[in-house]
XYZ file of N, CA and C in Angstrom:
321
model
N -39.255 -39.296 -32.321
C -40.144 -38.613 -33.247
C -39.666 -37.173 -33.434
N -39.612 -36.732 -34.656
C -39.210 -35.368 -34.961
C -40.432 -34.463 -34.974
N -40.350 -33.384 -34.214
C -41.439 -32.404 -34.161
C -41.183 -31.285 -35.162
N -42.236 -30.614 -35.545
C -42.114 -29.416 -36.375
C -41.804 -28.241 -35.455
N -40.835 -27.413 -35.823
C -40.453 -26.263 -35.007
C -40.952 -24.996 -35.688
N -41.657 -24.175 -34.910
C -42.154 -22.879 -35.374
C -41.585 -21.782 -34.485
N -41.584 -20.566 -34.982
C -41.093 -19.422 -34.224
C -42.214 -18.413 -34.031
N -42.396 -17.968 -32.804
C -43.320 -16.869 -32.534
C -42.718 -15.596 -33.149
N -43.553 -14.652 -33.569
C -43.023 -13.415 -34.149
C -42.014 -12.714 -33.241
N -42.256 -12.722 -31.925
C -41.337 -12.072 -30.992
C -39.968 -12.747 -31.014
N -39.970 -14.077 -31.056
C -38.713 -14.825 -31.092
C -37.960 -14.540 -32.391
N -38.676 -14.486 -33.511
C -38.025 -14.172 -34.786
C -37.375 -12.795 -34.750
N -38.084 -11.813 -34.216
C -37.529 -10.463 -34.125
C -36.291 -10.440 -33.231
N -36.346 -11.135 -32.104
C -35.200 -11.191 -31.201
C -34.007 -11.853 -31.889
N -34.247 -12.944 -32.604
C -33.160 -13.647 -33.284
C -32.577 -12.826 -34.429
N -33.416 -12.129 -35.169
C -32.916 -11.274 -36.247
C -32.015 -10.172 -35.688
N -32.424 -9.582 -34.575
C -31.623 -8.531 -33.942
C -30.292 -9.082 -33.440
N -30.329 -10.231 -32.770
C -29.103 -10.857 -32.262
C -28.171 -11.262 -33.408
N -28.738 -11.820 -34.452
C -27.930 -12.254 -35.586
C -27.246 -11.061 -36.254
N -27.970 -9.972 -36.436
C -27.381 -8.766 -37.024
C -26.248 -8.245 -36.154
N -26.439 -8.264 -34.837
C -25.384 -7.801 -33.931
C -24.147 -8.682 -34.064
N -24.329 -9.998 -34.099
C -23.190 -10.908 -34.215
C -22.443 -10.681 -35.524
N -23.169 -10.518 -36.622
C -22.507 -10.300 -37.914
C -21.721 -8.985 -37.922
N -22.227 -7.968 -37.238
C -21.568 -6.655 -37.235
C -20.423 -6.551 -36.232
N -20.447 -7.375 -35.171
C -19.515 -7.156 -34.063
C -18.578 -8.318 -33.752
N -18.646 -9.397 -34.450
C -17.801 -10.557 -34.156
C -17.091 -11.038 -35.412
N -15.877 -11.534 -35.241
C -15.135 -12.102 -36.372
C -15.873 -13.277 -36.977
N -16.438 -14.121 -36.121
C -17.215 -15.276 -36.576
C -18.689 -14.879 -36.585
N -19.056 -14.018 -37.513
C -20.393 -13.434 -37.535
C -21.521 -14.407 -37.766
N -21.225 -15.581 -38.322
C -22.275 -16.570 -38.588
C -22.457 -17.557 -37.447
N -21.727 -17.378 -36.350
C -21.786 -18.334 -35.244
C -23.204 -18.494 -34.702
N -23.903 -17.401 -34.461
C -25.266 -17.505 -33.927
C -26.162 -18.288 -34.879
N -26.064 -18.006 -36.160
C -26.903 -18.704 -37.133
C -26.606 -20.204 -37.141
N -25.335 -20.574 -37.055
C -24.974 -21.996 -37.025
C -25.459 -22.666 -35.747
N -25.261 -21.978 -34.609
C -25.741 -22.545 -33.340
C -27.262 -22.681 -33.342
N -27.945 -21.701 -33.886
C -29.405 -21.745 -33.952
C -29.862 -22.937 -34.789
N -29.260 -23.144 -35.949
C -29.641 -24.269 -36.806
C -29.444 -25.593 -36.073
N -28.316 -25.727 -35.379
C -28.052 -26.952 -34.622
C -29.083 -27.123 -33.498
N -29.385 -26.043 -32.779
C -30.332 -26.106 -31.661
C -31.734 -26.458 -32.148
N -32.149 -25.908 -33.272
C -33.481 -26.214 -33.811
C -33.571 -27.698 -34.157
N -32.527 -28.246 -34.766
C -32.515 -29.681 -35.057
C -32.600 -30.496 -33.772
N -31.835 -30.078 -32.763
C -31.827 -30.797 -31.485
C -33.206 -30.728 -30.809
N -33.784 -29.537 -30.776
C -35.097 -29.360 -30.155
C -36.157 -30.182 -30.891
N -36.073 -30.227 -32.215
C -37.049 -31.003 -32.991
C -37.008 -32.477 -32.607
N -35.823 -32.982 -32.313
C -35.663 -34.404 -31.954
C -35.866 -34.674 -30.463
N -35.400 -33.753 -29.612
C -35.323 -34.038 -28.179
C -35.995 -32.986 -27.294
N -36.820 -32.117 -27.860
C -37.412 -31.017 -27.102
C -38.161 -31.446 -25.851
N -38.878 -32.552 -25.946
C -39.656 -32.991 -24.779
C -38.763 -33.526 -23.663
N -37.513 -33.826 -23.955
C -36.587 -34.324 -22.935
C -35.984 -33.181 -22.112
N -36.059 -31.967 -22.628
C -35.522 -30.830 -21.887
C -36.506 -30.439 -20.786
N -35.986 -30.012 -19.635
C -36.876 -29.752 -18.499
C -37.721 -28.494 -18.657
N -38.863 -28.511 -18.018
C -39.702 -27.312 -17.920
C -39.016 -26.375 -16.939
N -38.773 -25.126 -17.357
C -38.084 -24.161 -16.500
C -39.021 -23.113 -15.926
N -40.223 -22.995 -16.517
C -41.214 -22.070 -15.970
C -42.589 -22.449 -16.491
N -43.580 -22.062 -15.720
C -44.961 -22.234 -16.149
C -45.612 -20.862 -16.150
N -46.257 -20.542 -17.255
C -46.937 -19.263 -17.409
C -48.380 -19.598 -17.742
N -49.243 -19.495 -16.746
C -50.606 -19.970 -16.927
C -50.541 -21.476 -17.177
N -51.160 -21.921 -18.258
C -51.124 -23.346 -18.602
C -49.914 -23.694 -19.475
N -49.112 -22.685 -19.823
C -47.967 -22.922 -20.707
C -46.789 -23.487 -19.918
N -46.222 -24.572 -20.395
C -45.023 -25.160 -19.806
C -43.855 -24.804 -20.725
N -42.968 -23.959 -20.227
C -41.889 -23.406 -21.036
C -40.578 -24.130 -20.715
N -39.902 -24.551 -21.767
C -38.603 -25.222 -21.665
C -37.553 -24.314 -22.293
N -36.280 -24.668 -22.131
C -35.256 -23.856 -22.786
C -34.075 -24.714 -23.223
N -33.376 -24.170 -24.205
C -32.184 -24.799 -24.766
C -31.114 -23.711 -24.890
N -29.919 -24.000 -24.415
C -28.821 -23.034 -24.456
C -28.028 -23.167 -25.743
N -27.750 -22.032 -26.373
C -26.768 -21.963 -27.444
C -25.467 -21.596 -26.737
N -24.581 -22.561 -26.506
C -23.488 -22.372 -25.551
C -22.454 -21.309 -25.921
N -22.097 -21.199 -27.170
C -21.037 -20.244 -27.536
C -21.542 -18.816 -27.594
N -22.790 -18.628 -28.001
C -23.360 -17.281 -28.084
C -24.133 -16.892 -26.827
N -24.266 -17.840 -25.907
C -24.907 -17.597 -24.608
C -26.331 -17.066 -24.768
N -27.081 -17.714 -25.621
C -28.476 -17.357 -25.860
C -29.340 -18.550 -25.485
N -30.415 -18.307 -24.767
C -31.383 -19.356 -24.459
C -32.544 -19.251 -25.436
N -32.950 -20.393 -25.964
C -34.194 -20.466 -26.716
C -35.255 -21.004 -25.767
N -36.285 -20.238 -25.534
C -37.409 -20.669 -24.701
C -38.494 -21.173 -25.639
N -39.061 -22.337 -25.318
C -40.038 -22.939 -26.220
C -41.073 -23.729 -25.455
N -42.176 -24.020 -26.133
C -43.226 -24.865 -25.568
C -43.557 -25.968 -26.569
N -44.024 -27.072 -26.039
C -44.389 -28.220 -26.852
C -45.905 -28.311 -26.878
N -46.465 -28.342 -28.081
C -47.913 -28.469 -28.266
C -48.160 -29.615 -29.236
N -48.333 -30.806 -28.693
C -48.511 -31.984 -29.543
C -47.229 -32.271 -30.300
N -47.301 -32.269 -31.641
C -46.101 -32.530 -32.438
C -45.467 -31.241 -32.954
N -45.854 -30.101 -32.383
C -45.289 -28.806 -32.768
C -44.536 -28.215 -31.579
N -43.348 -27.745 -31.858
C -42.564 -27.025 -30.854
C -42.510 -25.582 -31.303
N -42.900 -24.688 -30.406
C -42.963 -23.259 -30.734
C -41.932 -22.511 -29.899
N -40.941 -21.937 -30.575
C -39.948 -21.118 -29.896
C -40.582 -19.757 -29.655
N -40.654 -19.367 -28.370
C -41.373 -18.151 -28.009
C -40.451 -16.996 -27.649
N -39.163 -17.286 -27.375
C -38.239 -16.208 -27.029
C -36.797 -16.657 -27.220
N -35.951 -15.702 -27.596
C -34.499 -15.893 -27.643
C -33.922 -14.861 -26.687
N -33.411 -15.314 -25.570
C -33.083 -14.437 -24.452
C -31.655 -14.676 -24.013
N -30.936 -13.628 -23.703
C -29.558 -13.753 -23.258
C -29.445 -14.578 -21.990
N -28.520 -15.536 -21.998
C -28.332 -16.398 -20.828
C -27.834 -15.611 -19.624
N -27.237 -14.456 -19.859
C -26.720 -13.648 -18.751
C -27.779 -12.736 -18.127
N -28.959 -12.699 -18.722
C -30.021 -11.860 -18.171
C -30.415 -12.389 -16.796
N -30.665 -11.494 -15.867
C -30.988 -11.897 -14.497
C -32.417 -12.411 -14.361
N -33.283 -12.012 -15.268
C -34.687 -12.430 -15.210
C -35.039 -13.191 -16.481
N -36.019 -14.088 -16.389
C -36.463 -14.782 -17.603
C -37.209 -13.820 -18.521
N -37.428 -14.223 -19.763
C -38.136 -13.340 -20.692
C -39.594 -13.147 -20.275
N -40.186 -12.035 -20.686
C -41.586 -11.765 -20.333
C -42.548 -12.530 -21.244
N -42.814 -13.756 -20.882
C -43.729 -14.599 -21.651
C -45.115 -14.479 -21.032
N -46.095 -14.220 -21.886
C -47.464 -13.997 -21.417
C -48.261 -15.295 -21.430
N -49.249 -15.406 -20.525
C -50.159 -16.564 -20.597
C -50.918 -16.535 -21.923
N -51.290 -17.679 -22.380
C -52.072 -17.780 -23.609
C -53.492 -17.308 -23.313
N -54.073 -16.510 -24.203
C -55.458 -16.072 -23.965
C -56.411 -17.273 -23.979
N -57.529 -17.164 -23.267
C -58.502 -18.275 -23.259
C -59.022 -18.543 -24.669
N -59.330 -19.798 -24.929
C -59.855 -20.181 -26.253
C -61.212 -19.524 -26.469
N -61.435 -19.087 -27.691
C -62.711 -18.476 -28.062
C -63.668 -19.588 -28.488
N -64.844 -19.604 -27.929
C -65.852 -20.597 -28.304
C -66.798 -19.949 -29.303
N -66.970 -20.585 -30.475
C -67.847 -19.957 -31.496
C -69.290 -19.953 -31.099
């Protein structure tokens, strides 16, 4: 089953910054964009097969490596939606600062 993939605003900002850096500093400036497109397709098809690498409150966070650009996409699965919450350098010593989800508001 193919899931819908969404990006958290923080993840979009991180990816835009990384993509701009790659375009300005690498001969193959579109590499990150190509790897990202491939990873999003893969996550949409196989996201639930990737292991949970951290739990933040009730959130179960998984990750997918973009191997050539050494970027991890951290994401969570919510039903048929996969939400990418961070794009973090694979060489970073610590995981990204992902916050617990606030409690649901009851009307």
